[in-house]
XYZ file of C-alpha atoms in Angstrom:
301
model
C 48.265 139.761 50.632
C 48.205 142.778 48.314
C 48.504 142.464 44.491
C 51.869 144.268 44.623
C 53.186 141.870 47.255
C 52.003 138.894 45.173
C 53.780 140.251 42.102
C 57.059 140.695 44.041
C 56.773 137.150 45.419
C 56.044 135.497 42.034
C 58.671 137.391 40.060
C 58.297 138.656 36.480
C 58.392 135.261 34.678
C 55.896 133.525 36.948
C 53.624 136.553 36.737
C 53.597 136.385 32.913
C 52.622 132.671 33.049
C 49.835 133.361 35.551
C 48.424 136.186 33.453
C 48.582 134.017 30.310
C 46.636 131.259 32.016
C 44.047 133.736 33.210
C 43.577 135.016 29.656
C 43.407 131.494 28.175
C 40.386 130.453 30.222
C 38.215 133.174 28.665
C 39.067 132.363 25.022
C 35.999 130.825 23.282
C 36.519 128.743 20.145
C 33.476 128.993 17.847
C 31.814 125.684 16.939
C 32.385 124.482 13.397
C 29.044 124.237 11.575
C 28.061 120.779 10.352
C 28.666 120.261 6.637
C 25.660 119.638 4.429
C 25.472 116.008 3.355
C 24.110 117.018 -0.067
C 25.254 120.581 -0.862
C 23.555 122.479 -3.668
C 20.361 120.384 -3.592
C 17.597 121.595 -5.962
C 14.612 120.206 -7.892
C 14.381 120.551 -11.681
C 11.088 120.033 -13.598
C 10.438 119.520 -17.328
C 6.907 119.075 -18.777
C 5.833 117.545 -22.078
C 3.300 119.036 -24.482
C -0.353 118.590 -23.473
C -2.302 116.637 -26.104
C -4.230 113.381 -26.603
C -1.327 111.263 -27.905
C -1.249 107.735 -26.425
C 2.420 107.926 -25.329
C 4.794 110.648 -24.234
C 8.319 110.838 -22.838
C 10.266 113.655 -21.216
C 13.753 114.018 -19.695
C 14.763 116.277 -16.800
C 18.494 117.044 -16.769
C 20.491 118.421 -13.853
C 22.227 121.798 -14.264
C 25.831 121.623 -15.453
C 28.096 120.589 -12.601
C 25.357 118.801 -10.621
C 24.423 115.123 -10.359
C 21.123 113.282 -9.969
C 20.258 111.991 -6.487
C 16.545 111.246 -6.948
C 13.581 111.221 -9.322
C 9.863 111.977 -9.571
C 7.003 112.491 -12.007
C 3.499 113.888 -12.394
C 0.693 113.010 -14.826
C -1.481 116.043 -15.450
C -5.061 115.722 -16.718
C -5.269 111.926 -17.072
C -6.678 111.171 -13.549
C -5.892 107.463 -13.447
C -6.156 106.819 -17.196
C -2.371 106.892 -17.816
C 0.517 104.972 -16.262
C 4.235 105.678 -15.973
C 6.176 102.631 -17.106
C 9.615 104.243 -17.425
C 11.244 106.234 -14.611
C 14.819 105.752 -15.686
C 17.893 107.556 -14.313
C 20.891 107.557 -16.641
C 24.399 106.695 -15.444
C 25.773 103.254 -14.618
C 27.876 101.214 -12.185
C 30.856 103.487 -12.842
C 29.089 106.712 -13.883
C 27.135 109.220 -11.805
C 23.590 109.844 -13.100
C 22.749 113.373 -14.265
C 19.231 113.017 -15.766
C 15.985 111.045 -15.542
C 13.695 110.019 -18.418
C 9.996 109.451 -17.722
C 7.718 107.663 -20.192
C 3.945 107.184 -19.840
C 1.144 105.457 -21.765
C -2.621 105.767 -21.659
C -3.829 102.699 -19.748
C -7.275 102.993 -21.321
C -8.478 104.906 -24.380
C -8.553 108.541 -23.222
C -9.825 111.343 -25.455
C -8.685 114.294 -23.343
C -5.388 116.164 -23.371
C -2.764 115.262 -20.792
C 0.886 115.989 -20.075
C 3.782 114.459 -18.207
C 6.296 116.155 -15.895
C 9.696 114.688 -15.025
C 11.369 115.779 -11.779
C 15.110 115.553 -11.162
C 16.541 116.055 -7.679
C 20.084 117.357 -8.213
C 23.051 118.230 -6.008
C 26.708 119.116 -6.193
C 28.804 116.001 -6.943
C 28.614 113.306 -4.260
C 31.451 110.916 -3.537
C 30.961 107.496 -5.071
C 27.656 108.268 -6.827
C 26.583 105.523 -9.264
C 23.445 103.906 -10.702
C 22.886 100.157 -10.398
C 20.010 98.009 -11.666
C 18.373 94.600 -11.405
C 15.875 93.069 -13.870
C 13.351 90.245 -13.543
C 12.935 87.389 -15.964
C 10.800 88.203 -19.028
C 7.615 86.097 -19.096
C 3.826 86.426 -19.090
C 3.231 86.160 -15.332
C 0.703 88.606 -13.910
C 3.067 89.894 -11.167
C 6.778 90.331 -10.824
C 9.145 91.874 -8.264
C 12.816 92.795 -8.121
C 15.249 94.484 -5.729
C 18.186 96.681 -6.754
C 20.771 96.819 -3.961
C 23.607 99.315 -3.596
C 27.179 98.000 -3.705
C 28.585 97.113 -0.294
C 29.566 100.253 1.595
C 27.193 102.555 -0.303
C 23.755 103.938 0.618
C 20.616 104.656 -1.399
C 19.886 108.290 -2.300
C 17.231 107.764 -4.991
C 15.195 105.315 -7.021
C 13.833 104.449 -10.462
C 12.077 101.687 -12.385
C 11.244 100.489 -15.898
C 8.574 98.119 -17.230
C 9.758 96.481 -20.458
C 7.400 95.090 -23.104
C 4.057 95.785 -21.439
C 3.382 99.245 -22.978
C 0.784 100.703 -20.629
C -0.674 97.397 -19.465
C 1.477 97.189 -16.319
C 1.495 99.268 -13.116
C 4.084 99.621 -10.363
C 2.291 99.551 -7.034
C 5.281 98.864 -4.764
C 8.275 101.145 -5.174
C 9.818 100.896 -1.744
C 13.241 101.901 -0.418
C 14.314 99.941 2.636
C 15.668 101.607 5.795
C 13.725 103.472 8.451
C 13.681 106.437 10.838
C 17.069 105.418 12.235
C 18.509 103.362 9.371
C 19.969 104.473 6.042
C 18.346 102.834 2.999
C 20.555 100.627 0.847
C 18.133 99.106 -1.691
C 14.822 99.623 -3.515
C 12.104 97.011 -4.114
C 9.868 97.218 -7.201
C 6.627 95.216 -7.476
C 4.462 95.415 -10.621
C 1.158 93.924 -11.797
C -0.540 93.666 -15.149
C -3.274 96.320 -15.056
C -5.287 94.347 -17.603
C -4.884 90.841 -18.983
C -1.731 90.845 -21.128
C -0.619 87.776 -23.077
C 2.908 88.929 -23.986
C 6.170 88.587 -22.089
C 7.362 91.510 -20.007
C 9.924 92.341 -17.327
C 10.542 94.901 -14.601
C 13.781 96.729 -13.794
C 14.623 98.424 -10.480
C 17.186 101.247 -10.446
C 19.122 102.296 -7.323
C 21.067 105.560 -7.136
C 23.847 104.984 -4.602
C 26.614 107.023 -2.970
C 29.205 106.750 -0.253
C 27.594 107.101 3.206
C 25.854 110.457 3.805
C 25.430 112.193 7.147
C 22.047 111.593 8.740
C 20.590 109.491 5.915
C 17.235 107.916 6.905
C 13.903 106.869 5.387
C 10.725 108.626 6.557
C 7.170 107.606 5.595
C 3.500 108.583 5.819
C 0.376 106.487 5.114
C -3.048 107.585 3.879
C -6.259 106.380 5.587
C -7.460 102.903 4.537
C -10.786 103.200 2.700
C -12.449 102.581 -0.676
C -12.173 106.147 -2.005
C -11.194 106.425 -5.671
C -8.238 108.752 -4.922
C -5.663 108.716 -2.104
C -2.962 111.342 -1.571
C -0.288 111.505 1.124
C 2.900 113.504 1.745
C 6.010 112.268 3.567
C 8.177 114.948 5.166
C 11.838 114.781 6.104
C 12.670 115.225 9.800
C 13.614 118.741 10.876
C 17.060 119.719 9.618
C 17.073 117.187 6.775
C 16.434 117.490 3.022
C 14.965 115.106 0.438
C 17.402 113.234 -1.813
C 14.923 110.700 -3.228
C 11.665 108.879 -2.552
C 9.302 105.959 -3.166
C 5.706 104.818 -2.715
C 3.575 101.758 -1.953
C -0.071 100.913 -2.662
C -1.422 98.307 -0.241
C -4.516 96.179 -0.789
C -5.329 97.140 -4.373
C -3.131 94.614 -6.271
C -2.765 96.205 -9.672
C -5.969 98.248 -9.688
C -4.294 101.496 -8.550
C -2.128 103.979 -10.456
C 0.260 106.478 -8.853
C -0.028 109.490 -11.136
C 1.592 112.049 -8.813
C 5.024 111.221 -7.417
C 6.183 114.748 -6.771
C 9.102 116.101 -4.728
C 8.588 119.711 -3.671
C 11.276 122.399 -4.059
C 12.474 124.170 -7.180
C 15.514 125.429 -9.115
C 16.622 127.429 -6.074
C 15.006 125.472 -3.226
C 15.996 122.131 -1.698
C 13.070 119.670 -1.465
C 12.039 118.380 1.946
C 8.768 116.526 1.200
C 7.327 114.178 -1.429
C 3.663 113.735 -2.395
C 2.215 110.458 -3.680
C -1.237 110.653 -5.269
C -2.980 107.526 -6.588
C -6.223 106.733 -8.418
C -8.115 103.493 -8.879
C -7.358 102.429 -12.439
C -10.570 100.346 -12.573
C -13.504 100.314 -10.171
C -12.332 98.701 -6.924
C -14.649 98.131 -3.951
C -12.090 97.138 -1.300
C -10.153 99.334 1.111
C -6.617 100.380 0.194
C -3.854 102.738 1.295
C -1.102 104.814 -0.255
C 2.289 105.178 1.470
C 4.844 107.854 0.555
C 8.527 107.296 1.396
C 11.077 110.107 1.761
C 14.838 109.497 1.673
C 16.414 112.278 3.743
C 19.916 113.470 4.670
C 21.337 116.225 6.838
C 20.717 119.661 5.305
């Protein structure tokens, strides 16, 4: 049947419907791009003066309008002779954190100059962002551990810790977010030893930075070789398409004789971080084998 005959048979109204249907099948609706879980993510760094003072403290503050999702630090020039005992995000159970304060002591007498860098991982405001904490008892035990857990319904974006009363004689060797490659973290575990015999009372505090659930949030990790080398460094990278919101580390087998002096997210003031490096030295001579694990908390970019 010819096209003209078909048109006469269908009539004007039926023909308009048929043409409309024919046009509709070729209309393509563009896919909506996935929203970033942590928009505006950047890394801010602030470094102290470099000198031979026994203690130094520095605060990295997020740009105006941004909030803190994670933390980091770096000891420069001390090579295992200084320890960070304060990695403290501000904020509270009803207030979003916006800055992190890092404090470090010389663990042994050290005549050289050294400096301390604080790293703040910052993003545009996240729904439900808060900081929670948990603190151990204060006593003279050689080891203590504590877990800070996010409120029910929230997930962990970043971490922090604080050693109280030990003033350079304690080291954190287990700073571990839970979760995994297919599970969002919801808590952070802090384990700390006395680096040298210390008769006073001291305590440890774990800080958890928590938000409402974020798209694609997981925990990635990487482990160094197990050997007796004095220094171990390892980097954990976020899976493709994800960015770093926070991190952690773990020293295994060294039980208070190792110091993490490089806990460094990459990125910058205009670049979202996607990896974290953990570098650790033996604080005293240690003949056994040990490892260093870096943990990356990652969300959809």
